[in-house]
Coordinates of C-alpha atoms in Angstrom, one line a residue:
Chain A
M126 CA 86.3 90.9 124.8
S127 CA 89.2 91.3 122.5
L128 CA 91.0 89.4 119.7
L129 CA 87.6 88.5 118.2
T130 CA 87.2 86.3 115.1
T131 CA 85.2 87.3 112.2
S132 CA 84.9 86.7 108.3
V133 CA 85.1 88.9 105.3
G134 CA 81.8 88.1 103.8
S135 CA 81.1 85.3 101.3
F136 CA 81.3 81.6 101.9
P137 CA 81.0 78.8 99.2
K138 CA 77.7 77.8 98.1
P139 CA 77.0 74.1 98.7
P140 CA 76.7 71.9 95.5
Y141 CA 73.0 71.7 95.9
L142 CA 72.7 75.6 95.9
T143 CA 75.1 75.7 92.9
K144 CA 73.0 73.3 91.0
A145 CA 69.8 75.1 91.9
R146 CA 71.1 78.5 90.7
A147 CA 72.0 76.9 87.4
Q148 CA 68.5 75.4 87.1
H149 CA 66.9 78.7 88.2
S150 CA 68.9 80.7 85.5
K151 CA 67.5 78.1 82.9
G152 CA 64.0 78.7 84.2
E153 CA 63.7 75.2 85.4
L154 CA 63.4 76.2 89.2
P155 CA 60.9 78.9 90.4
D156 CA 62.1 81.9 92.6
E157 CA 60.7 80.3 95.6
G158 CA 62.4 77.1 95.2
L159 CA 65.7 78.8 94.8
K160 CA 65.1 81.1 97.9
A161 CA 64.3 78.2 100.1
L162 CA 67.6 76.7 99.2
E163 CA 69.4 80.0 99.7
E164 CA 67.8 80.1 103.2
R165 CA 68.9 76.5 103.9
A166 CA 72.5 77.2 103.1
T167 CA 72.5 80.5 105.1
R168 CA 71.1 78.7 108.1
E169 CA 73.9 76.1 107.7
W170 CA 76.6 78.7 107.6
I171 CA 75.2 80.5 110.5
A172 CA 75.1 77.4 112.5
F173 CA 78.5 76.5 111.5
Q174 CA 80.0 79.8 112.7
E175 CA 78.3 79.6 115.9
R176 CA 79.4 76.0 116.5
I177 CA 83.1 76.7 115.9
G178 CA 82.8 79.9 117.9
I179 CA 83.3 82.8 115.5
D180 CA 82.6 86.1 117.3
V181 CA 81.2 88.4 114.6
L182 CA 79.4 86.6 111.9
V183 CA 78.4 87.0 108.2
D184 CA 75.5 85.4 106.5
G185 CA 77.8 84.0 103.8
E186 CA 76.1 85.8 100.8
Q187 CA 74.5 82.6 99.6
Y188 CA 71.8 84.6 97.6
R189 CA 74.5 86.8 95.9
G190 CA 76.2 86.0 92.8
D191 CA 79.1 88.5 92.2
M192 CA 79.4 91.2 94.8
A193 CA 79.0 94.0 92.4
T194 CA 76.6 92.5 90.1
Y195 CA 74.3 91.7 93.1
F196 CA 73.6 95.4 93.5
A197 CA 73.4 96.1 89.9
E198 CA 70.5 93.7 89.7
N199 CA 68.7 95.5 92.4
L200 CA 69.3 99.0 91.3
G201 CA 67.4 101.0 88.6
G202 CA 69.7 102.3 85.8
C203 CA 71.8 99.2 85.9
E204 CA 72.2 96.2 83.7
V205 CA 74.4 93.2 83.9
S206 CA 77.1 92.4 81.2
G207 CA 78.3 89.2 79.6
L208 CA 81.1 87.3 81.2
V209 CA 84.6 88.7 81.6
R210 CA 87.6 86.9 83.1
S211 CA 88.8 87.6 86.7
Y212 CA 91.8 85.3 87.0
G213 CA 92.7 81.9 85.5
N214 CA 89.4 80.1 84.7
R215 CA 87.2 82.3 86.8
Y216 CA 84.7 84.6 85.2
Y217 CA 82.2 87.1 86.4
K218 CA 79.5 89.6 85.1
K219 CA 79.9 93.3 85.5
P220 CA 77.3 96.1 86.1
V221 CA 76.5 98.3 83.1
V222 CA 75.3 101.6 84.2
T223 CA 73.0 102.7 81.5
G224 CA 70.9 105.5 83.3
E225 CA 70.6 107.5 86.6
L226 CA 70.9 105.1 89.6
V227 CA 67.8 104.5 91.4
R228 CA 67.2 102.4 94.6
A229 CA 63.5 101.5 94.6
G230 CA 63.8 100.1 98.1
P231 CA 66.0 98.3 100.5
I232 CA 68.3 95.6 98.9
T233 CA 70.1 93.8 101.6
V234 CA 67.9 94.6 104.7
D235 CA 65.4 91.7 104.4
W236 CA 68.1 89.1 104.2
W237 CA 70.1 90.7 106.9
S238 CA 67.2 90.9 109.3
W239 CA 66.1 87.2 108.5
A240 CA 69.7 86.0 109.0
Q241 CA 70.3 88.1 112.2
G242 CA 67.1 86.4 113.5
L243 CA 69.0 83.2 113.4
T244 CA 71.8 84.1 115.9
K245 CA 72.2 86.2 119.1
R246 CA 75.8 87.1 117.9
P247 CA 76.3 90.3 115.9
L248 CA 76.0 89.8 112.1
K249 CA 77.6 92.2 109.7
G250 CA 75.6 94.1 107.1
M251 CA 77.4 93.8 104.0
L252 CA 77.6 96.5 101.1
T253 CA 80.0 96.9 98.2
G254 CA 81.5 100.2 98.4
P255 CA 80.8 103.1 96.0
Y256 CA 84.4 103.4 94.5
T257 CA 84.4 99.6 93.8
M258 CA 80.9 99.6 92.3
M259 CA 82.0 102.4 90.0
D260 CA 85.4 100.9 89.2
W261 CA 84.0 97.6 88.3
S262 CA 81.0 98.8 86.3
F263 CA 81.1 99.7 82.7
N264 CA 79.8 103.3 82.7
E265 CA 77.5 104.1 79.7
H266 CA 75.7 106.9 81.3
Y267 CA 77.5 109.3 83.9
P268 CA 80.0 111.9 82.6
S269 CA 82.9 110.9 84.8
R270 CA 84.1 108.3 87.3
E271 CA 83.6 110.7 90.2
D272 CA 80.0 111.3 89.2
L273 CA 79.2 107.7 89.0
A274 CA 81.1 106.8 92.3
L275 CA 79.1 109.6 94.2
A276 CA 75.9 108.4 92.6
F277 CA 76.7 104.9 94.0
A278 CA 77.6 106.4 97.3
K279 CA 74.1 108.1 97.5
V280 CA 72.2 104.9 97.2
L281 CA 74.5 102.9 99.4
H282 CA 74.3 105.6 102.1
A283 CA 70.4 105.0 102.0
E284 CA 71.0 101.3 102.1
A285 CA 73.3 101.6 105.1
R286 CA 70.7 103.8 106.9
D287 CA 68.1 101.2 106.3
L288 CA 70.5 98.5 107.7
Q289 CA 71.1 100.5 110.8
R290 CA 67.4 101.2 111.2
A291 CA 66.8 97.4 111.0
G292 CA 69.2 96.9 114.0
A293 CA 72.6 96.3 112.3
R294 CA 75.4 97.3 114.7
V295 CA 78.2 96.5 112.4
I296 CA 78.2 97.5 108.6
Q297 CA 81.0 96.5 106.3
I298 CA 81.5 98.5 103.0
D299 CA 83.9 96.6 100.8
E300 CA 86.3 98.5 98.7
P301 CA 88.6 95.9 97.1
A302 CA 89.3 98.3 94.3
L303 CA 90.6 101.0 96.6
S304 CA 94.2 100.7 95.3
A305 CA 93.2 100.5 91.7
R306 CA 94.2 104.1 90.7
T307 CA 96.5 105.8 93.3
D308 CA 95.6 109.3 91.7
E309 CA 91.9 108.7 92.8
L310 CA 92.5 107.9 96.5
D311 CA 90.9 111.3 97.4
L312 CA 87.8 110.1 95.6
V313 CA 87.8 106.7 97.6
V314 CA 87.8 108.8 100.7
K315 CA 85.1 111.1 99.6
A316 CA 82.8 108.4 98.3
L317 CA 83.2 106.2 101.3
G318 CA 82.5 109.2 103.6
A319 CA 79.4 109.9 101.8
V320 CA 78.2 106.4 102.6
T321 CA 79.3 106.3 106.3
Q322 CA 78.3 110.0 107.2
G323 CA 76.0 110.0 110.1
L324 CA 76.0 106.3 110.9
D325 CA 76.1 105.3 114.4
A326 CA 76.9 101.5 113.7
K327 CA 80.5 100.3 113.6
T328 CA 81.7 100.8 110.1
I329 CA 84.4 98.5 108.3
T330 CA 86.0 98.5 105.0
H331 CA 87.7 95.5 103.4
T332 CA 90.4 95.6 100.9
C333 CA 92.6 93.2 99.3
Y334 CA 95.2 92.2 96.7
G335 CA 96.4 95.7 96.2
N336 CA 99.8 97.2 96.1
Y337 CA 99.6 99.2 99.2
D338 CA 102.8 101.3 99.2
T339 CA 101.1 104.3 97.9
V340 CA 97.7 103.6 99.6
F341 CA 99.1 103.3 103.0
P342 CA 99.0 106.9 104.1
Y343 CA 95.3 106.9 103.2
F344 CA 94.4 104.1 105.6
N345 CA 94.0 106.5 108.7
R346 CA 92.1 109.0 106.3
L347 CA 89.4 106.3 105.5
P348 CA 86.1 107.3 107.2
V349 CA 85.5 103.9 108.9
D350 CA 86.1 102.5 112.4
Q351 CA 87.8 99.3 111.2
L352 CA 90.1 98.3 108.3
D353 CA 89.9 94.8 107.2
L354 CA 93.0 93.7 105.2
E355 CA 94.3 90.8 103.5
M356 CA 97.7 90.0 104.9
S357 CA 98.7 86.3 104.5
N358 CA 98.7 86.4 100.7
S359 CA 101.2 89.2 100.9
G360 CA 103.4 87.5 103.5
L361 CA 102.5 90.0 106.1
D362 CA 104.8 92.5 104.6
L363 CA 102.6 95.5 105.8
L364 CA 103.4 94.7 109.5
E365 CA 106.8 96.6 109.4
R366 CA 105.0 99.6 107.8
F367 CA 102.3 99.6 110.5
Q368 CA 105.1 99.6 113.1
R369 CA 106.4 102.8 111.8
E370 CA 103.2 104.4 110.9
P371 CA 100.6 103.2 113.5
L372 CA 96.9 102.6 112.4
K373 CA 94.6 104.8 114.4
K374 CA 91.5 102.4 114.0
E375 CA 90.8 98.8 114.4
I376 CA 92.3 96.2 112.1
A377 CA 90.8 92.8 110.9
F378 CA 93.9 90.9 110.1
G379 CA 93.7 88.3 107.3
V380 CA 95.4 85.0 108.4
I381 CA 93.9 82.7 106.0
D382 CA 94.9 82.4 102.3
V383 CA 91.6 82.2 100.5
H384 CA 93.2 81.4 97.0
N385 CA 94.9 78.2 98.1
H386 CA 93.4 74.8 98.5
V387 CA 95.8 73.9 101.2
V388 CA 94.5 74.3 104.6
E389 CA 97.1 76.2 106.8
S390 CA 98.3 74.5 110.0
K391 CA 97.2 75.7 113.3
D392 CA 100.9 76.6 114.1
Q393 CA 101.2 78.6 110.8
V394 CA 98.1 80.6 111.6
R395 CA 99.1 81.1 115.3
R396 CA 102.5 82.4 114.2
R397 CA 100.6 84.9 112.0
I398 CA 98.5 86.1 114.9
E399 CA 101.5 86.3 117.2
Q400 CA 103.1 88.5 114.6
A401 CA 100.2 90.7 114.3
L402 CA 100.1 91.0 118.3
E403 CA 103.7 92.4 118.2
I404 CA 102.2 95.6 116.4
F405 CA 98.5 95.7 117.5
P406 CA 97.0 95.4 121.0
P407 CA 94.4 92.6 121.3
G408 CA 91.6 95.3 121.6
Q409 CA 92.5 96.7 118.3
L410 CA 92.9 93.4 116.5
Y411 CA 90.3 91.2 114.9
I412 CA 91.3 87.9 113.3
D413 CA 89.8 86.8 109.9
P414 CA 90.4 85.3 106.4
D415 CA 92.2 87.3 103.8
C416 CA 89.0 87.7 101.8
G417 CA 85.7 86.1 101.1
L418 CA 86.0 82.3 101.0
K419 CA 83.5 81.6 98.1
T420 CA 86.3 80.3 95.7
R421 CA 86.9 77.5 98.1
T422 CA 84.9 74.3 98.4
V423 CA 82.6 74.0 101.5
E424 CA 84.9 71.4 103.1
E425 CA 88.1 73.8 102.5
A426 CA 86.4 76.7 103.7
E427 CA 85.1 75.1 106.9
A428 CA 88.6 73.6 107.6
K429 CA 90.3 77.0 107.2
L430 CA 87.8 78.8 109.5
R431 CA 88.2 76.0 112.1
V432 CA 92.0 76.3 112.0
M433 CA 91.6 80.0 112.3
V434 CA 89.5 79.9 115.4
E435 CA 91.6 77.2 117.2
A436 CA 94.8 79.2 116.4
T437 CA 93.1 82.3 117.8
R438 CA 91.9 80.4 120.9
A439 CA 95.4 78.9 121.5
V440 CA 97.0 82.4 121.3
K441 CA 94.4 83.9 123.7
E442 CA 94.8 81.1 126.2
S443 CA 98.5 81.2 126.1
R444 CA 98.6 85.1 126.5
G445 CA 95.6 85.1 129.0
I446 CA 93.5 87.3 126.6
R447 CA 89.8 87.4 127.2
Chain B
M48 CA 97.1 102.9 53.8
V49 CA 95.6 103.1 57.3
S50 CA 95.7 99.6 58.7
T51 CA 94.1 97.8 61.6
T52 CA 95.4 95.7 64.5
V53 CA 94.6 94.7 68.2
V54 CA 96.7 95.2 71.2
G55 CA 96.8 91.5 72.1
S56 CA 94.4 90.0 74.5
Y57 CA 90.8 88.9 73.5
P58 CA 88.0 87.3 75.6
R59 CA 88.6 83.5 75.6
I60 CA 85.1 82.6 76.5
G61 CA 81.7 84.1 75.6
D62 CA 78.3 83.8 76.7
T63 CA 77.2 81.0 74.4
S64 CA 77.7 77.3 75.3
A65 CA 80.0 76.6 72.4
E66 CA 82.1 79.8 73.4
Q67 CA 82.5 78.3 76.9
R68 CA 84.2 75.1 75.9
L69 CA 87.6 76.2 76.9
R70 CA 86.3 77.0 80.4
R71 CA 84.8 73.6 80.6
A72 CA 88.0 71.8 79.3
I73 CA 90.1 73.7 81.9
A74 CA 87.7 72.8 84.8
K75 CA 87.8 69.0 83.5
F76 CA 91.6 69.2 83.3
D77 CA 91.9 70.5 86.8
E78 CA 89.8 67.6 88.0
R79 CA 92.1 65.3 85.9
G80 CA 89.0 64.4 83.7
I81 CA 90.9 65.1 80.4
S82 CA 94.5 65.0 79.3
E83 CA 96.8 67.9 78.7
E84 CA 96.8 67.0 75.0
E85 CA 92.9 67.1 75.0
L86 CA 93.1 70.5 76.7
R87 CA 95.5 71.9 74.1
T88 CA 93.3 70.8 71.4
V89 CA 90.4 72.8 72.8
E90 CA 92.6 75.7 73.5
R91 CA 93.8 75.6 70.1
S92 CA 90.5 75.6 68.5
V93 CA 89.6 78.8 70.4
V94 CA 92.8 80.3 69.1
K95 CA 91.7 79.6 65.6
E96 CA 88.2 81.1 66.4
V97 CA 89.7 84.2 67.8
I98 CA 91.9 84.7 64.8
E99 CA 88.9 84.1 62.5
E100 CA 86.9 86.6 64.5
Q101 CA 89.5 89.2 63.9
R102 CA 89.8 88.4 60.3
A103 CA 86.0 88.6 59.8
A104 CA 86.0 92.1 61.5
G105 CA 88.5 93.3 59.2
I106 CA 91.7 93.4 61.4
S107 CA 94.6 93.1 59.2
L108 CA 97.4 92.4 61.9
P109 CA 95.9 90.1 64.4
T110 CA 97.3 88.2 67.5
D111 CA 96.5 84.9 69.1
G112 CA 94.3 86.7 71.5
E113 CA 96.7 85.5 74.3
V114 CA 94.2 82.7 74.8
T115 CA 96.7 80.6 76.8
W116 CA 97.8 83.3 79.1
N117 CA 96.7 83.4 82.8
D118 CA 98.2 86.8 83.1
S119 CA 100.9 88.9 81.4
Q120 CA 103.5 88.8 84.2
S121 CA 103.7 85.0 85.2
H122 CA 103.4 83.8 81.8
F123 CA 106.9 85.1 81.1
A124 CA 108.4 85.2 84.4
R125 CA 107.8 81.3 84.8
H126 CA 110.4 80.8 82.0
F127 CA 113.1 82.9 83.4
D128 CA 115.7 82.0 86.0
G129 CA 115.9 84.1 89.2
I130 CA 112.1 84.3 89.6
E131 CA 109.6 82.6 91.8
V132 CA 106.0 83.1 91.1
D133 CA 104.0 84.2 94.3
G134 CA 100.5 85.3 95.4
L135 CA 97.7 87.2 93.4
V136 CA 97.9 91.0 93.0
R137 CA 95.4 93.2 91.3
Y138 CA 96.6 94.2 87.8
F139 CA 96.3 97.9 87.4
D140 CA 92.7 99.0 87.6
T141 CA 91.3 96.2 85.6
N142 CA 89.7 94.0 88.3
T143 CA 91.9 91.2 87.1
Y144 CA 94.9 89.7 88.9
Y145 CA 98.4 88.5 88.2
R146 CA 100.6 86.1 89.9
Q147 CA 103.5 88.4 91.2
P148 CA 106.8 87.4 90.2
V149 CA 109.3 87.5 93.0
I150 CA 112.9 88.2 92.1
V151 CA 115.2 85.8 94.1
G152 CA 118.4 86.1 92.0
P153 CA 119.9 87.2 88.7
I154 CA 117.1 87.1 86.0
R155 CA 117.9 85.2 82.9
W156 CA 115.9 83.9 80.0
R157 CA 115.8 80.2 80.2
E158 CA 113.4 78.9 77.5
P159 CA 110.8 80.4 75.2
A160 CA 107.5 81.6 76.8
V161 CA 105.2 82.4 73.8
L162 CA 107.1 80.7 70.9
D163 CA 104.9 77.6 70.7
E164 CA 101.8 79.6 70.9
W165 CA 102.9 82.0 68.2
R166 CA 104.1 79.1 66.0
F167 CA 100.6 77.4 66.2
A168 CA 98.7 80.7 65.7
S169 CA 100.7 81.9 62.8
S170 CA 100.2 78.4 61.2
V171 CA 96.5 78.9 60.8
R172 CA 97.0 82.1 58.8
E173 CA 99.0 82.9 55.7
A174 CA 99.4 86.7 56.5
P175 CA 101.6 87.9 59.4
L176 CA 100.3 87.4 63.0
K177 CA 101.8 89.7 65.7
A178 CA 103.7 88.2 68.5
V179 CA 103.3 90.1 71.8
V180 CA 105.7 90.1 74.8
T181 CA 105.5 92.0 78.1
G182 CA 108.0 94.6 78.3
P183 CA 111.0 94.7 80.8
Y184 CA 109.8 97.9 82.5
T185 CA 106.4 96.5 83.3
L186 CA 107.8 93.1 84.4
A187 CA 110.2 95.0 86.7
S188 CA 107.5 97.4 88.0
L189 CA 105.0 94.7 89.0
A190 CA 107.5 92.2 90.4
K191 CA 108.5 92.0 94.0
G192 CA 112.1 93.3 94.1
D193 CA 114.9 92.0 95.9
G194 CA 116.4 95.2 97.1
R195 CA 118.5 95.9 94.0
P196 CA 118.1 99.2 92.2
K197 CA 115.2 99.2 89.6
R198 CA 117.7 100.1 86.8
E199 CA 119.5 96.8 87.3
I200 CA 116.3 94.8 87.4
V201 CA 114.9 96.4 84.4
H202 CA 118.2 95.7 82.6
E203 CA 118.1 92.0 83.4
F204 CA 114.4 91.7 82.3
A205 CA 115.3 93.5 79.1
N206 CA 118.0 90.8 78.4
A207 CA 115.5 88.1 79.2
I208 CA 112.9 89.6 76.8
A209 CA 115.6 90.1 74.2
G210 CA 116.1 86.3 74.5
E211 CA 112.4 85.7 73.8
V212 CA 112.5 88.2 70.8
R213 CA 115.6 86.4 69.5
A214 CA 113.7 83.1 69.6
L215 CA 110.6 84.5 68.0
R216 CA 112.7 86.0 65.2
A217 CA 114.7 82.8 64.6
A218 CA 111.3 81.0 64.3
G219 CA 110.2 83.7 61.6
A220 CA 108.1 86.2 63.5
S221 CA 107.8 89.2 61.4
H222 CA 105.8 91.4 63.6
I223 CA 106.6 91.7 67.4
Q224 CA 104.9 94.0 69.9
V225 CA 106.4 94.8 73.3
D226 CA 103.7 96.0 75.8
E227 CA 104.6 98.5 78.5
P228 CA 101.7 99.5 80.4
A229 CA 103.6 100.4 83.4
I230 CA 105.3 103.5 82.0
T231 CA 101.9 105.3 82.0
R232 CA 102.0 105.3 85.7
N233 CA 105.5 106.6 85.9
P234 CA 106.5 108.4 82.7
A235 CA 109.4 109.9 84.5
D236 CA 111.1 106.5 84.2
V237 CA 111.0 106.7 80.4
K238 CA 114.9 106.7 80.2
L239 CA 114.9 103.3 82.0
L240 CA 112.5 102.0 79.4
A241 CA 114.4 103.6 76.5
D242 CA 117.5 101.6 77.5
A243 CA 115.5 98.5 77.8
V244 CA 113.9 98.9 74.4
A245 CA 117.3 99.5 72.7
T246 CA 118.5 96.1 74.2
I247 CA 115.4 94.4 72.7
A248 CA 115.7 96.2 69.5
A249 CA 119.2 94.9 69.0
E250 CA 117.7 91.4 68.7
R251 CA 114.9 92.1 66.3
G252 CA 116.7 91.4 63.2
T253 CA 114.4 92.4 60.3
A254 CA 111.3 92.1 62.3
W255 CA 108.9 95.0 62.6
L256 CA 109.1 96.0 66.3
S257 CA 106.3 97.8 68.0
L258 CA 106.1 99.4 71.6
F259 CA 102.6 99.7 73.0
V260 CA 101.9 101.8 76.0
Y261 CA 98.4 101.7 77.5
F262 CA 96.2 102.2 80.7
G263 CA 97.0 105.9 80.7
D264 CA 98.8 108.9 79.1
V265 CA 102.4 109.3 78.1
A266 CA 102.3 113.1 77.3
S267 CA 105.4 114.0 79.1
A268 CA 107.4 111.1 77.7
L269 CA 106.2 111.2 74.1
G270 CA 109.3 112.8 72.6
T271 CA 111.4 110.0 74.0
L272 CA 109.1 107.2 73.0
T273 CA 108.8 108.4 69.3
S274 CA 112.6 108.4 69.1
L275 CA 113.1 104.9 70.2
P276 CA 114.7 102.4 67.6
I277 CA 111.1 100.9 66.9
D278 CA 109.0 100.9 63.8
N279 CA 105.8 101.7 65.5
L280 CA 104.4 103.2 68.7
G281 CA 101.1 102.1 70.1
L282 CA 99.2 104.7 72.1
D283 CA 96.1 104.2 74.3
L284 CA 94.3 107.4 73.3
V285 CA 91.2 106.8 75.4
Q286 CA 92.5 106.3 79.1
G287 CA 95.6 108.3 77.8
E288 CA 93.5 111.4 76.5
R289 CA 96.1 113.8 77.6
T290 CA 98.5 112.3 75.0
W291 CA 96.5 113.9 72.2
K292 CA 97.7 117.4 73.1
A293 CA 101.3 116.3 73.1
L294 CA 100.8 114.4 69.7
A295 CA 99.3 117.5 68.1
S296 CA 102.1 119.7 69.2
Q297 CA 105.1 117.4 68.9
G298 CA 104.0 114.8 66.1
S299 CA 105.9 111.7 65.4
D300 CA 108.4 110.6 62.8
I301 CA 107.4 107.0 63.2
P302 CA 104.0 105.6 62.4
L303 CA 101.7 104.9 65.3
T304 CA 99.1 102.5 66.3
L305 CA 96.3 104.7 67.4
G306 CA 94.3 103.2 70.2
L307 CA 91.1 104.9 69.5
I308 CA 88.3 102.5 70.4
D309 CA 87.6 102.2 74.2
A310 CA 88.5 98.7 75.1
R311 CA 87.5 99.4 78.9
N312 CA 83.9 100.2 78.3
T313 CA 80.9 98.6 76.6
R314 CA 79.6 102.0 75.5
R315 CA 79.5 101.9 71.8
D316 CA 82.3 104.3 70.2
D317 CA 81.3 106.6 67.3
P318 CA 83.7 105.7 64.6
A319 CA 83.2 109.0 62.8
R320 CA 84.0 110.9 65.8
A321 CA 87.1 108.8 66.5
A322 CA 88.2 109.2 62.8
R323 CA 87.7 113.0 63.0
A324 CA 90.0 113.1 66.0
A325 CA 92.7 110.9 64.3
L326 CA 92.5 113.2 61.1
T327 CA 93.4 116.4 63.2
L328 CA 96.9 114.7 63.4
K329 CA 97.2 114.7 59.6
G330 CA 100.6 116.2 58.7
E331 CA 101.9 115.6 62.2
L332 CA 102.7 111.9 61.7
P333 CA 102.8 109.2 58.9
L334 CA 99.0 108.6 59.3
G335 CA 98.9 106.6 56.2
E336 CA 101.3 104.0 57.5
S337 CA 99.7 104.0 60.9
Y338 CA 97.3 101.5 62.5
V339 CA 94.0 101.9 64.3
S340 CA 93.4 99.6 67.2
P341 CA 91.5 99.3 70.5
S342 CA 93.0 101.3 73.4
N343 CA 94.3 98.2 75.1
G344 CA 93.7 94.4 75.1
L345 CA 90.1 93.4 74.6
E346 CA 90.0 90.9 77.3
F347 CA 88.3 93.2 79.9
L348 CA 85.1 93.1 77.8
P349 CA 82.5 90.5 77.3
R350 CA 83.2 88.6 74.1
A351 CA 80.2 89.9 72.1
K352 CA 81.3 93.5 73.1
A353 CA 84.9 92.8 72.0
R354 CA 83.6 91.5 68.8
E355 CA 81.7 94.7 68.3
K356 CA 84.8 96.7 69.1
L357 CA 86.8 95.0 66.4
G358 CA 84.3 96.1 63.8
L359 CA 84.4 99.6 65.1
V360 CA 88.2 99.6 64.7
A361 CA 87.9 98.6 61.1
E362 CA 85.2 101.1 60.5
T363 CA 87.3 103.9 62.0
A364 CA 90.3 102.9 59.9
R365 CA 88.2 103.1 56.7
L366 CA 86.9 106.6 57.7
V367 CA 90.6 107.7 58.5
E368 CA 91.8 106.3 55.2
A369 CA 88.9 108.0 53.4
G370 CA 89.9 111.4 55.1
L371 CA 93.5 111.3 54.0

């Protein structure tokens, strides 16, 4: 099996869940009521991915708010800030590290086990990486950025081991902040390595929307088996560099722009896949969206994923790829 | 007298329902539920509120909080010829984004970018309100180039920003700040930046012109920066901690804006400690004519924390003044 399709992590929450989350935050809906709806939405997304034929699934993170805050909410030594802006009219809350980080128990494992039970296809275990957790947190406790990144790495390594013990064959550790400070790339490698050390599961790191000129030489140094990259938003401009400096690991190649309401045409996505195949052999190449789809509507996300799978199928058929 | 200012941006929403009215208005506007005029009314009420928060905290030279900006790059580039605005790119290490300007031809100033915003903001206040523009070196560094040498691109952006400064000056702006965060990432390019600032300074007339560099240190470029034809140099002395040593050894003939209060962390700064650090520079620069400010724009903090930081800026300035 090659040229497999997958997703980056998050999917939009259906309106009934968005409404329920608002009610829950006001104390108008008990925890169990919210959880039942989170499970319903997760079931729907797993069924959708199976129905359209995605190969490596995600649970869609229906129970998570922000990707960093979710972990902050479940770690000792962390609080959650007020709202800050991300872009345009989008806002999020950030972790505030106020003491030593403590993981009282597994954070994502119960959800992963339950969701994996809904499908026979592999389901990714999803973690937010230690460098990104550090970079996106307000640090009121640790003396340096490195100290905080390594403290996050320690608790995330324990989480990854628990995911693996529960049966996860693929663990993704997102590092969207990877390119934030080019003078800290050695720290990214060190902290990510502290999470992936000793794991047998396939490890992936996802990153996006960075300026990759300086980061590029580090891609092969990242201690993971697969690099998941946003490519469409940046006009596939990294392809030329990959031709000159080959990637020595698998790549998940973003062919869907997640920040645009417009659904790509099948031909457009097909061309992007064909361009990727000029550089990467099908066995090294996975096809996915640029990033998590949670900022789109359910309808947009479904349409974009359908186009992605149909385009991949068309390319496979035309090239006889199995 | 040691004065107080901000770098520019301020959180446009907060955590209370009233503080989120602009968020709701933009969402309604996007769904075509309200008109552009109705959106502008809400936007302007927030600008007034932001100016009032600065006044109440004791900031003597405020800004409009850049409330209407989506980002600091496309907000200007959209008004220049020779530029198309493209996809999202991360803005330094802030976990925010900007729409990347793509250079497709000669860059020329076409129309004002911030003039109307500045006009409105300054109309709600009797004392001066600082106009802020993104600097040409940063615009050139964060844009996608067209293969031409960077010097040429910086020069064209400098002429475009000079056009904006000319328009601001003609409208009566008395205090104008040029933001150049990108130079902290590549201080070796300071000569490029110096030429660009000279182009802008030629259009300032009698306006007070400041250059603010943030998100890092400029230790190796400090001598050039303090020799520019400007009235004030703003420095991030938190992320740019290494600049302290250069300041202590080289000093400055021009007044500075000392970015002493950490605008990137919620941790409460100690004004006494910040003031003591500033006072170590007594005799090395015209401290009594300088400003105290946050280390960069406050938009990266939650609103309540940003408000707290304004108060800490004012308190630090009082302590520095007392120590002179």
